[in-house]
Amino acid sequence: MSETDPLLELNPTPGTVVKLVRKLVDEPWPRSDEERENLFAHLGFISGSRYELENEESPHQMNELDIGVGGQVLGSWDTYNCEFLGVTIHLYSTQESGAPAVQSGFNELRIQLTELFGKPEHPWENEETPPCIWEANGRTITTHLFNRRDSTVMLSVEDTTLAAVAEADAISG
């Protein structure tokens, strides 16, 4: 890689992130708060404060999350009806629109996740860079590049069944 290679700027590296995704997919999915705490301890994740939502009675709740890999990573973990739903992280964030390093990070994550989990689905094909979605071991892995005003890569790993229930409830509600 040359000195100007945008991948050199990425912290954490896409390979580090993919290793964590692989562990989230391979480990047994937590069915209790104790199991979630054990998984987080095993992965080196640190749970933070619960986010204050407009509707505190909402079945969907979010908490801060430090995934323990350095860099500027904004993370959260979510529950739906008190069940562990998943983890979402925002990587390589910058206030620059269309940042080359962020685009490179998204591309490298897509390449490495495709090597592990096969060809992704691309919903919303009308987007310039549609999200990539993989299904593996009862989990849904989603990457999405946001780069119009600011630039960031969003990556989430969710329980596929519970995410479908949450989405159906949101649509019908």
mmCIF file of N, CA, C and O in Angstrom, residues 64-151:
data_model
loop_
_atom_site.group_PDB
_atom_site.id
_atom_site.type_symbol
_atom_site.label_atom_id
_atom_site.label_comp_id
_atom_site.label_asym_id
_atom_site.label_seq_id
_atom_site.Cartn_x
_atom_site.Cartn_y
_atom_site.Cartn_z
ATOM 1 N N GLU A 64 -25.401 2.648 24.913
ATOM 2 C CA GLU A 64 -24.080 2.929 24.369
ATOM 3 C C GLU A 64 -23.239 1.655 24.392
ATOM 4 O O GLU A 64 -23.428 0.794 25.250
ATOM 5 N N LEU A 65 -22.272 1.564 23.460
ATOM 6 C CA LEU A 65 -21.414 0.395 23.391
ATOM 7 C C LEU A 65 -20.024 0.799 22.916
ATOM 8 O O LEU A 65 -19.887 1.471 21.903
ATOM 9 N N ASP A 66 -19.031 0.355 23.651
ATOM 10 C CA ASP A 66 -17.630 0.490 23.245
ATOM 11 C C ASP A 66 -17.188 -0.909 22.837
ATOM 12 O O ASP A 66 -17.194 -1.828 23.650
ATOM 13 N N ILE A 67 -16.810 -1.065 21.557
ATOM 14 C CA ILE A 67 -16.436 -2.402 21.074
ATOM 15 C C ILE A 67 -14.964 -2.711 21.348
ATOM 16 O O ILE A 67 -14.475 -3.773 20.973
ATOM 17 N N GLY A 68 -14.238 -1.793 21.981
ATOM 18 C CA GLY A 68 -12.889 -2.080 22.466
ATOM 19 C C GLY A 68 -11.820 -2.253 21.418
ATOM 20 O O GLY A 68 -10.866 -2.983 21.644
ATOM 21 N N VAL A 69 -11.962 -1.593 20.251
ATOM 22 C CA VAL A 69 -10.958 -1.760 19.206
ATOM 23 C C VAL A 69 -10.236 -0.463 18.850
ATOM 24 O O VAL A 69 -9.450 -0.443 17.907
ATOM 25 N N GLY A 70 -10.489 0.598 19.573
ATOM 26 C CA GLY A 70 -9.844 1.866 19.273
ATOM 27 C C GLY A 70 -10.516 2.566 18.121
ATOM 28 O O GLY A 70 -11.523 2.112 17.570
ATOM 29 N N GLY A 71 -9.928 3.686 17.726
ATOM 30 C CA GLY A 71 -10.502 4.478 16.650
ATOM 31 C C GLY A 71 -11.747 5.191 17.115
ATOM 32 O O GLY A 71 -12.162 5.098 18.270
ATOM 33 N N GLN A 72 -12.324 5.937 16.205
ATOM 34 C CA GLN A 72 -13.562 6.651 16.512
ATOM 35 C C GLN A 72 -14.738 5.800 16.080
ATOM 36 O O GLN A 72 -15.184 5.873 14.938
ATOM 37 N N VAL A 73 -15.217 4.985 16.991
ATOM 38 C CA VAL A 73 -16.326 4.082 16.718
ATOM 39 C C VAL A 73 -17.462 4.450 17.653
ATOM 40 O O VAL A 73 -17.307 4.425 18.869
ATOM 41 N N LEU A 74 -18.587 4.811 17.065
ATOM 42 C CA LEU A 74 -19.784 5.074 17.844
ATOM 43 C C LEU A 74 -20.610 3.809 17.798
ATOM 44 O O LEU A 74 -21.011 3.366 16.716
ATOM 45 N N GLY A 75 -20.830 3.196 18.952
ATOM 46 C CA GLY A 75 -21.544 1.930 18.983
ATOM 47 C C GLY A 75 -22.756 1.948 19.888
ATOM 48 O O GLY A 75 -22.859 2.765 20.804
ATOM 49 N N SER A 76 -23.670 1.039 19.602
ATOM 50 C CA SER A 76 -24.834 0.856 20.465
ATOM 51 C C SER A 76 -25.271 -0.599 20.401
ATOM 52 O O SER A 76 -24.947 -1.321 19.460
ATOM 53 N N TRP A 77 -25.960 -1.018 21.432
ATOM 54 C CA TRP A 77 -26.624 -2.319 21.400
ATOM 55 C C TRP A 77 -28.081 -2.071 21.725
ATOM 56 O O TRP A 77 -28.426 -1.136 22.434
ATOM 57 N N ASP A 78 -28.946 -2.903 21.132
ATOM 58 C CA ASP A 78 -30.371 -2.652 21.176
ATOM 59 C C ASP A 78 -31.124 -3.856 21.723
ATOM 60 O O ASP A 78 -30.676 -4.993 21.578
ATOM 61 N N THR A 79 -32.271 -3.546 22.302
ATOM 62 C CA THR A 79 -33.211 -4.590 22.703
ATOM 63 C C THR A 79 -34.558 -4.282 22.056
ATOM 64 O O THR A 79 -34.857 -3.136 21.715
ATOM 65 N N TYR A 80 -35.347 -5.325 21.909
ATOM 66 C CA TYR A 80 -36.731 -5.165 21.475
ATOM 67 C C TYR A 80 -37.568 -6.048 22.381
ATOM 68 O O TYR A 80 -37.306 -7.248 22.490
ATOM 69 N N ASN A 81 -38.536 -5.435 23.055
ATOM 70 C CA ASN A 81 -39.335 -6.147 24.065
ATOM 71 C C ASN A 81 -38.426 -6.862 25.057
ATOM 72 O O ASN A 81 -38.646 -8.015 25.405
ATOM 73 N N CYS A 82 -37.394 -6.176 25.476
ATOM 74 C CA CYS A 82 -36.420 -6.628 26.482
ATOM 75 C C CYS A 82 -35.546 -7.795 26.007
ATOM 76 O O CYS A 82 -34.817 -8.377 26.803
ATOM 77 N N GLU A 83 -35.604 -8.164 24.735
ATOM 78 C CA GLU A 83 -34.742 -9.205 24.184
ATOM 79 C C GLU A 83 -33.604 -8.546 23.418
ATOM 80 O O GLU A 83 -33.806 -7.557 22.714
ATOM 81 N N PHE A 84 -32.413 -9.124 23.507
ATOM 82 C CA PHE A 84 -31.249 -8.591 22.808
ATOM 83 C C PHE A 84 -31.479 -8.666 21.308
ATOM 84 O O PHE A 84 -31.652 -9.742 20.738
ATOM 85 N N LEU A 85 -31.474 -7.506 20.654
ATOM 86 C CA LEU A 85 -31.711 -7.420 19.212
ATOM 87 C C LEU A 85 -30.409 -7.439 18.432
ATOM 88 O O LEU A 85 -30.275 -8.179 17.458
ATOM 89 N N GLY A 86 -29.433 -6.622 18.863
ATOM 90 C CA GLY A 86 -28.191 -6.603 18.113
ATOM 91 C C GLY A 86 -27.281 -5.444 18.452
ATOM 92 O O GLY A 86 -27.506 -4.703 19.392
ATOM 93 N N VAL A 87 -26.247 -5.316 17.634
ATOM 94 C CA VAL A 87 -25.180 -4.336 17.807
ATOM 95 C C VAL A 87 -25.089 -3.508 16.528
ATOM 96 O O VAL A 87 -25.168 -4.056 15.424
ATOM 97 N N THR A 88 -24.925 -2.206 16.682
ATOM 98 C CA THR A 88 -24.713 -1.307 15.545
ATOM 99 C C THR A 88 -23.507 -0.440 15.842
ATOM 100 O O THR A 88 -23.368 0.074 16.955
ATOM 101 N N ILE A 89 -22.640 -0.296 14.841
ATOM 102 C CA ILE A 89 -21.483 0.585 14.996
ATOM 103 C C ILE A 89 -21.387 1.506 13.781
ATOM 104 O O ILE A 89 -21.813 1.155 12.684
ATOM 105 N N HIS A 90 -20.872 2.690 14.017
ATOM 106 C CA HIS A 90 -20.583 3.660 12.967
ATOM 107 C C HIS A 90 -19.070 3.821 12.933
ATOM 108 O O HIS A 90 -18.452 4.164 13.950
ATOM 109 N N LEU A 91 -18.495 3.574 11.762
ATOM 110 C CA LEU A 91 -17.047 3.538 11.590
ATOM 111 C C LEU A 91 -16.573 4.650 10.660
ATOM 112 O O LEU A 91 -17.282 5.013 9.720
ATOM 113 N N TYR A 92 -15.350 5.076 10.901
ATOM 114 C CA TYR A 92 -14.626 5.968 9.989
ATOM 115 C C TYR A 92 -15.343 7.292 9.753
ATOM 116 O O TYR A 92 -15.235 7.900 8.692
ATOM 117 N N SER A 93 -16.076 7.758 10.732
ATOM 118 C CA SER A 93 -16.890 8.960 10.578
ATOM 119 C C SER A 93 -16.041 10.215 10.417
ATOM 120 O O SER A 93 -15.042 10.404 11.106
ATOM 121 N N THR A 94 -16.481 11.053 9.492
ATOM 122 C CA THR A 94 -15.848 12.344 9.268
ATOM 123 C C THR A 94 -16.918 13.318 8.791
ATOM 124 O O THR A 94 -17.950 12.904 8.263
ATOM 125 N N GLN A 95 -16.665 14.595 8.964
ATOM 126 C CA GLN A 95 -17.617 15.608 8.515
ATOM 127 C C GLN A 95 -17.441 15.932 7.038
ATOM 128 O O GLN A 95 -18.137 16.769 6.490
ATOM 129 N N GLU A 96 -16.537 15.233 6.378
ATOM 130 C CA GLU A 96 -16.285 15.437 4.957
ATOM 131 C C GLU A 96 -17.275 14.620 4.124
ATOM 132 O O GLU A 96 -17.445 13.425 4.346
ATOM 133 N N SER A 97 -17.898 15.248 3.169
ATOM 134 C CA SER A 97 -18.796 14.549 2.256
ATOM 135 C C SER A 97 -17.978 13.723 1.270
ATOM 136 O O SER A 97 -17.002 14.213 0.701
ATOM 137 N N GLY A 98 -18.370 12.478 1.067
ATOM 138 C CA GLY A 98 -17.705 11.618 0.089
ATOM 139 C C GLY A 98 -16.249 11.334 0.384
ATOM 140 O O GLY A 98 -15.445 11.178 -0.531
ATOM 141 N N ALA A 99 -15.889 11.192 1.654
ATOM 142 C CA ALA A 99 -14.488 10.970 2.047
ATOM 143 C C ALA A 99 -13.952 9.666 1.445
ATOM 144 O O ALA A 99 -14.551 8.608 1.626
ATOM 145 N N PRO A 100 -12.813 9.726 0.726
ATOM 146 C CA PRO A 100 -12.252 8.520 0.100
ATOM 147 C C PRO A 100 -11.922 7.406 1.096
ATOM 148 O O PRO A 100 -12.133 6.235 0.786
ATOM 149 N N ALA A 101 -11.423 7.746 2.276
ATOM 150 C CA ALA A 101 -11.080 6.713 3.262
ATOM 151 C C ALA A 101 -12.332 5.974 3.725
ATOM 152 O O ALA A 101 -12.308 4.758 3.896
ATOM 153 N N VAL A 102 -13.425 6.702 3.909
ATOM 154 C CA VAL A 102 -14.670 6.070 4.348
ATOM 155 C C VAL A 102 -15.200 5.148 3.249
ATOM 156 O O VAL A 102 -15.608 4.022 3.514
ATOM 157 N N GLN A 103 -15.162 5.616 2.005
ATOM 158 C CA GLN A 103 -15.571 4.776 0.868
ATOM 159 C C GLN A 103 -14.706 3.512 0.799
ATOM 160 O O GLN A 103 -15.200 2.414 0.602
ATOM 161 N N SER A 104 -13.383 3.679 0.998
ATOM 162 C CA SER A 104 -12.474 2.528 0.981
ATOM 163 C C SER A 104 -12.793 1.555 2.097
ATOM 164 O O SER A 104 -12.756 0.341 1.903
ATOM 165 N N GLY A 105 -13.106 2.070 3.286
ATOM 166 C CA GLY A 105 -13.475 1.210 4.413
ATOM 167 C C GLY A 105 -14.728 0.412 4.111
ATOM 168 O O GLY A 105 -14.798 -0.794 4.384
ATOM 169 N N PHE A 106 -15.728 1.070 3.536
ATOM 170 C CA PHE A 106 -16.964 0.381 3.160
ATOM 171 C C PHE A 106 -16.675 -0.715 2.137
ATOM 172 O O PHE A 106 -17.135 -1.852 2.282
ATOM 173 N N ASN A 107 -15.901 -0.370 1.117
ATOM 174 C CA ASN A 107 -15.571 -1.343 0.067
ATOM 175 C C ASN A 107 -14.811 -2.545 0.627
ATOM 176 O O ASN A 107 -15.102 -3.689 0.278
ATOM 177 N N GLU A 108 -13.838 -2.295 1.492
ATOM 178 C CA GLU A 108 -13.048 -3.391 2.064
ATOM 179 C C GLU A 108 -13.901 -4.266 2.976
ATOM 180 O O GLU A 108 -13.780 -5.495 2.959
ATOM 181 N N LEU A 109 -14.777 -3.658 3.777
ATOM 182 C CA LEU A 109 -15.694 -4.453 4.606
ATOM 183 C C LEU A 109 -16.581 -5.324 3.724
ATOM 184 O O LEU A 109 -16.778 -6.505 4.002
ATOM 185 N N ARG A 110 -17.111 -4.750 2.653
ATOM 186 C CA ARG A 110 -17.970 -5.506 1.732
ATOM 187 C C ARG A 110 -17.214 -6.689 1.130
ATOM 188 O O ARG A 110 -17.729 -7.808 1.089
ATOM 189 N N ILE A 111 -15.987 -6.470 0.709
ATOM 190 C CA ILE A 111 -15.177 -7.539 0.120
ATOM 191 C C ILE A 111 -14.945 -8.663 1.126
ATOM 192 O O ILE A 111 -15.152 -9.840 0.839
ATOM 193 N N GLN A 112 -14.505 -8.298 2.333
ATOM 194 C CA GLN A 112 -14.185 -9.313 3.333
ATOM 195 C C GLN A 112 -15.427 -10.038 3.833
ATOM 196 O O GLN A 112 -15.397 -11.256 4.054
ATOM 197 N N LEU A 113 -16.537 -9.314 4.020
ATOM 198 C CA LEU A 113 -17.768 -9.973 4.461
ATOM 199 C C LEU A 113 -18.330 -10.880 3.364
ATOM 200 O O LEU A 113 -18.873 -11.949 3.654
ATOM 201 N N THR A 114 -18.166 -10.485 2.120
ATOM 202 C CA THR A 114 -18.602 -11.329 1.005
ATOM 203 C C THR A 114 -17.779 -12.610 0.953
ATOM 204 O O THR A 114 -18.322 -13.695 0.687
ATOM 205 N N GLU A 115 -16.483 -12.515 1.229
ATOM 206 C CA GLU A 115 -15.647 -13.718 1.271
ATOM 207 C C GLU A 115 -16.132 -14.687 2.339
ATOM 208 O O GLU A 115 -16.104 -15.897 2.151
ATOM 209 N N LEU A 116 -16.589 -14.162 3.465
ATOM 210 C CA LEU A 116 -17.060 -15.011 4.566
ATOM 211 C C LEU A 116 -18.487 -15.525 4.372
ATOM 212 O O LEU A 116 -18.785 -16.671 4.685
ATOM 213 N N PHE A 117 -19.376 -14.640 3.915
ATOM 214 C CA PHE A 117 -20.801 -14.956 3.962
ATOM 215 C C PHE A 117 -21.469 -15.026 2.589
ATOM 216 O O PHE A 117 -22.682 -15.208 2.506
ATOM 217 N N GLY A 118 -20.714 -14.893 1.512
ATOM 218 C CA GLY A 118 -21.289 -14.973 0.175
ATOM 219 C C GLY A 118 -21.794 -13.631 -0.321
ATOM 220 O O GLY A 118 -21.648 -12.595 0.331
ATOM 221 N N LYS A 119 -22.400 -13.673 -1.470
ATOM 222 C CA LYS A 119 -22.881 -12.460 -2.121
ATOM 223 C C LYS A 119 -24.003 -11.823 -1.301
ATOM 224 O O LYS A 119 -24.964 -12.495 -0.916
ATOM 225 N N PRO A 120 -23.909 -10.502 -1.047
ATOM 226 C CA PRO A 120 -24.952 -9.840 -0.260
ATOM 227 C C PRO A 120 -26.172 -9.486 -1.099
ATOM 228 O O PRO A 120 -26.110 -9.429 -2.326
ATOM 229 N N GLU A 121 -27.268 -9.259 -0.410
ATOM 230 C CA GLU A 121 -28.451 -8.676 -1.042
ATOM 231 C C GLU A 121 -28.249 -7.172 -1.070
ATOM 232 O O GLU A 121 -27.559 -6.610 -0.204
ATOM 233 N N HIS A 122 -28.855 -6.506 -2.048
ATOM 234 C CA HIS A 122 -28.763 -5.051 -2.171
ATOM 235 C C HIS A 122 -30.165 -4.467 -2.319
ATOM 236 O O HIS A 122 -30.630 -4.259 -3.427
ATOM 237 N N PRO A 123 -30.838 -4.216 -1.197
ATOM 238 C CA PRO A 123 -32.156 -3.581 -1.313
ATOM 239 C C PRO A 123 -31.981 -2.129 -1.748
ATOM 240 O O PRO A 123 -30.887 -1.581 -1.692
ATOM 241 N N TRP A 124 -33.018 -1.526 -2.141
ATOM 242 C CA TRP A 124 -33.010 -0.103 -2.507
ATOM 243 C C TRP A 124 -31.971 0.176 -3.583
ATOM 244 O O TRP A 124 -31.134 1.056 -3.473
ATOM 245 N N GLU A 125 -32.031 -0.567 -4.670
ATOM 246 C CA GLU A 125 -31.058 -0.438 -5.763
ATOM 247 C C GLU A 125 -30.990 0.962 -6.343
ATOM 248 O O GLU A 125 -30.064 1.289 -7.058
ATOM 249 N N ASN A 126 -31.968 1.816 -6.033
ATOM 250 C CA ASN A 126 -31.954 3.162 -6.577
ATOM 251 C C ASN A 126 -30.939 4.075 -5.884
ATOM 252 O O ASN A 126 -30.711 5.194 -6.314
ATOM 253 N N GLU A 127 -30.324 3.605 -4.804
ATOM 254 C CA GLU A 127 -29.310 4.400 -4.113
ATOM 255 C C GLU A 127 -27.983 4.299 -4.845
ATOM 256 O O GLU A 127 -27.672 3.268 -5.452
ATOM 257 N N GLU A 128 -27.193 5.376 -4.762
ATOM 258 C CA GLU A 128 -25.876 5.369 -5.394
ATOM 259 C C GLU A 128 -25.022 4.228 -4.850
ATOM 260 O O GLU A 128 -24.362 3.505 -5.593
ATOM 261 N N THR A 129 -25.009 4.065 -3.524
ATOM 262 C CA THR A 129 -24.317 2.943 -2.886
ATOM 263 C C THR A 129 -25.330 2.243 -1.978
ATOM 264 O O THR A 129 -25.509 2.643 -0.834
ATOM 265 N N PRO A 130 -26.033 1.225 -2.499
ATOM 266 C CA PRO A 130 -27.044 0.566 -1.674
ATOM 267 C C PRO A 130 -26.394 -0.214 -0.534
ATOM 268 O O PRO A 130 -25.235 -0.601 -0.616
ATOM 269 N N PRO A 131 -27.154 -0.426 0.542
ATOM 270 C CA PRO A 131 -26.625 -1.227 1.638
ATOM 271 C C PRO A 131 -26.377 -2.663 1.181
ATOM 272 O O PRO A 131 -26.928 -3.117 0.185
ATOM 273 N N CYS A 132 -25.536 -3.345 1.923
ATOM 274 C CA CYS A 132 -25.253 -4.757 1.677
ATOM 275 C C CYS A 132 -25.792 -5.543 2.869
ATOM 276 O O CYS A 132 -25.532 -5.176 4.017
ATOM 277 N N ILE A 133 -26.531 -6.610 2.587
ATOM 278 C CA ILE A 133 -27.125 -7.408 3.657
ATOM 279 C C ILE A 133 -26.785 -8.875 3.441
ATOM 280 O O ILE A 133 -26.996 -9.420 2.355
ATOM 281 N N TRP A 134 -26.255 -9.488 4.504
ATOM 282 C CA TRP A 134 -25.945 -10.916 4.499
ATOM 283 C C TRP A 134 -26.775 -11.578 5.586
ATOM 284 O O TRP A 134 -27.065 -10.972 6.613
ATOM 285 N N GLU A 135 -27.120 -12.836 5.377
ATOM 286 C CA GLU A 135 -27.796 -13.662 6.381
ATOM 287 C C GLU A 135 -26.854 -14.804 6.728
ATOM 288 O O GLU A 135 -26.338 -15.475 5.827
ATOM 289 N N ALA A 136 -26.614 -15.007 8.015
ATOM 290 C CA ALA A 136 -25.733 -16.089 8.455
ATOM 291 C C ALA A 136 -26.087 -16.504 9.877
ATOM 292 O O ALA A 136 -26.142 -15.658 10.774
ATOM 293 N N ASN A 137 -26.329 -17.776 10.081
ATOM 294 C CA ASN A 137 -26.525 -18.353 11.407
ATOM 295 C C ASN A 137 -27.609 -17.623 12.212
ATOM 296 O O ASN A 137 -27.449 -17.398 13.396
ATOM 297 N N GLY A 138 -28.701 -17.243 11.561
ATOM 298 C CA GLY A 138 -29.787 -16.558 12.256
ATOM 299 C C GLY A 138 -29.521 -15.088 12.519
ATOM 300 O O GLY A 138 -30.258 -14.449 13.270
ATOM 301 N N ARG A 139 -28.486 -14.545 11.906
ATOM 302 C CA ARG A 139 -28.131 -13.131 12.077
ATOM 303 C C ARG A 139 -28.276 -12.415 10.738
ATOM 304 O O ARG A 139 -28.070 -12.998 9.676
ATOM 305 N N THR A 140 -28.579 -11.145 10.810
ATOM 306 C CA THR A 140 -28.569 -10.280 9.641
ATOM 307 C C THR A 140 -27.436 -9.292 9.832
ATOM 308 O O THR A 140 -27.375 -8.595 10.850
ATOM 309 N N ILE A 141 -26.537 -9.247 8.869
ATOM 310 C CA ILE A 141 -25.392 -8.336 8.894
ATOM 311 C C ILE A 141 -25.664 -7.291 7.819
ATOM 312 O O ILE A 141 -25.920 -7.628 6.663
ATOM 313 N N THR A 142 -25.631 -6.027 8.199
ATOM 314 C CA THR A 142 -25.920 -4.947 7.261
ATOM 315 C C THR A 142 -24.795 -3.929 7.295
ATOM 316 O O THR A 142 -24.361 -3.514 8.377
ATOM 317 N N THR A 143 -24.326 -3.527 6.115
ATOM 318 C CA THR A 143 -23.411 -2.388 6.013
ATOM 319 C C THR A 143 -24.080 -1.349 5.124
ATOM 320 O O THR A 143 -24.774 -1.683 4.165
ATOM 321 N N HIS A 144 -23.888 -0.092 5.496
ATOM 322 C CA HIS A 144 -24.477 1.003 4.727
ATOM 323 C C HIS A 144 -23.511 2.175 4.758
ATOM 324 O O HIS A 144 -23.018 2.544 5.833
ATOM 325 N N LEU A 145 -23.227 2.722 3.601
ATOM 326 C CA LEU A 145 -22.355 3.883 3.474
ATOM 327 C C LEU A 145 -23.219 5.129 3.399
ATOM 328 O O LEU A 145 -24.122 5.223 2.561
ATOM 329 N N PHE A 146 -22.955 6.069 4.293
ATOM 330 C CA PHE A 146 -23.604 7.372 4.254
ATOM 331 C C PHE A 146 -22.510 8.378 3.903
ATOM 332 O O PHE A 146 -21.498 8.458 4.603
ATOM 333 N N ASN A 147 -22.694 9.144 2.818
ATOM 334 C CA ASN A 147 -21.624 10.054 2.434
ATOM 335 C C ASN A 147 -22.082 11.323 1.728
ATOM 336 O O ASN A 147 -21.305 11.967 1.068
ATOM 337 N N ARG A 148 -23.322 11.682 1.863
ATOM 338 C CA ARG A 148 -23.795 12.895 1.195
ATOM 339 C C ARG A 148 -23.366 14.164 1.927
ATOM 340 O O ARG A 148 -22.831 15.071 1.316
ATOM 341 N N ARG A 149 -23.623 14.260 3.213
ATOM 342 C CA ARG A 149 -23.248 15.446 3.977
ATOM 343 C C ARG A 149 -22.005 15.157 4.800
ATOM 344 O O ARG A 149 -21.017 15.857 4.719
ATOM 345 N N ASP A 150 -22.074 14.149 5.629
ATOM 346 C CA ASP A 150 -20.940 13.632 6.386
ATOM 347 C C ASP A 150 -20.649 12.259 5.798
ATOM 348 O O ASP A 150 -21.381 11.785 4.948
ATOM 349 N N SER A 151 -19.607 11.608 6.279
ATOM 350 C CA SER A 151 -19.307 10.258 5.801
ATOM 351 C C SER A 151 -19.154 9.327 6.995
ATOM 352 O O SER A 151 -18.471 9.657 7.964
#
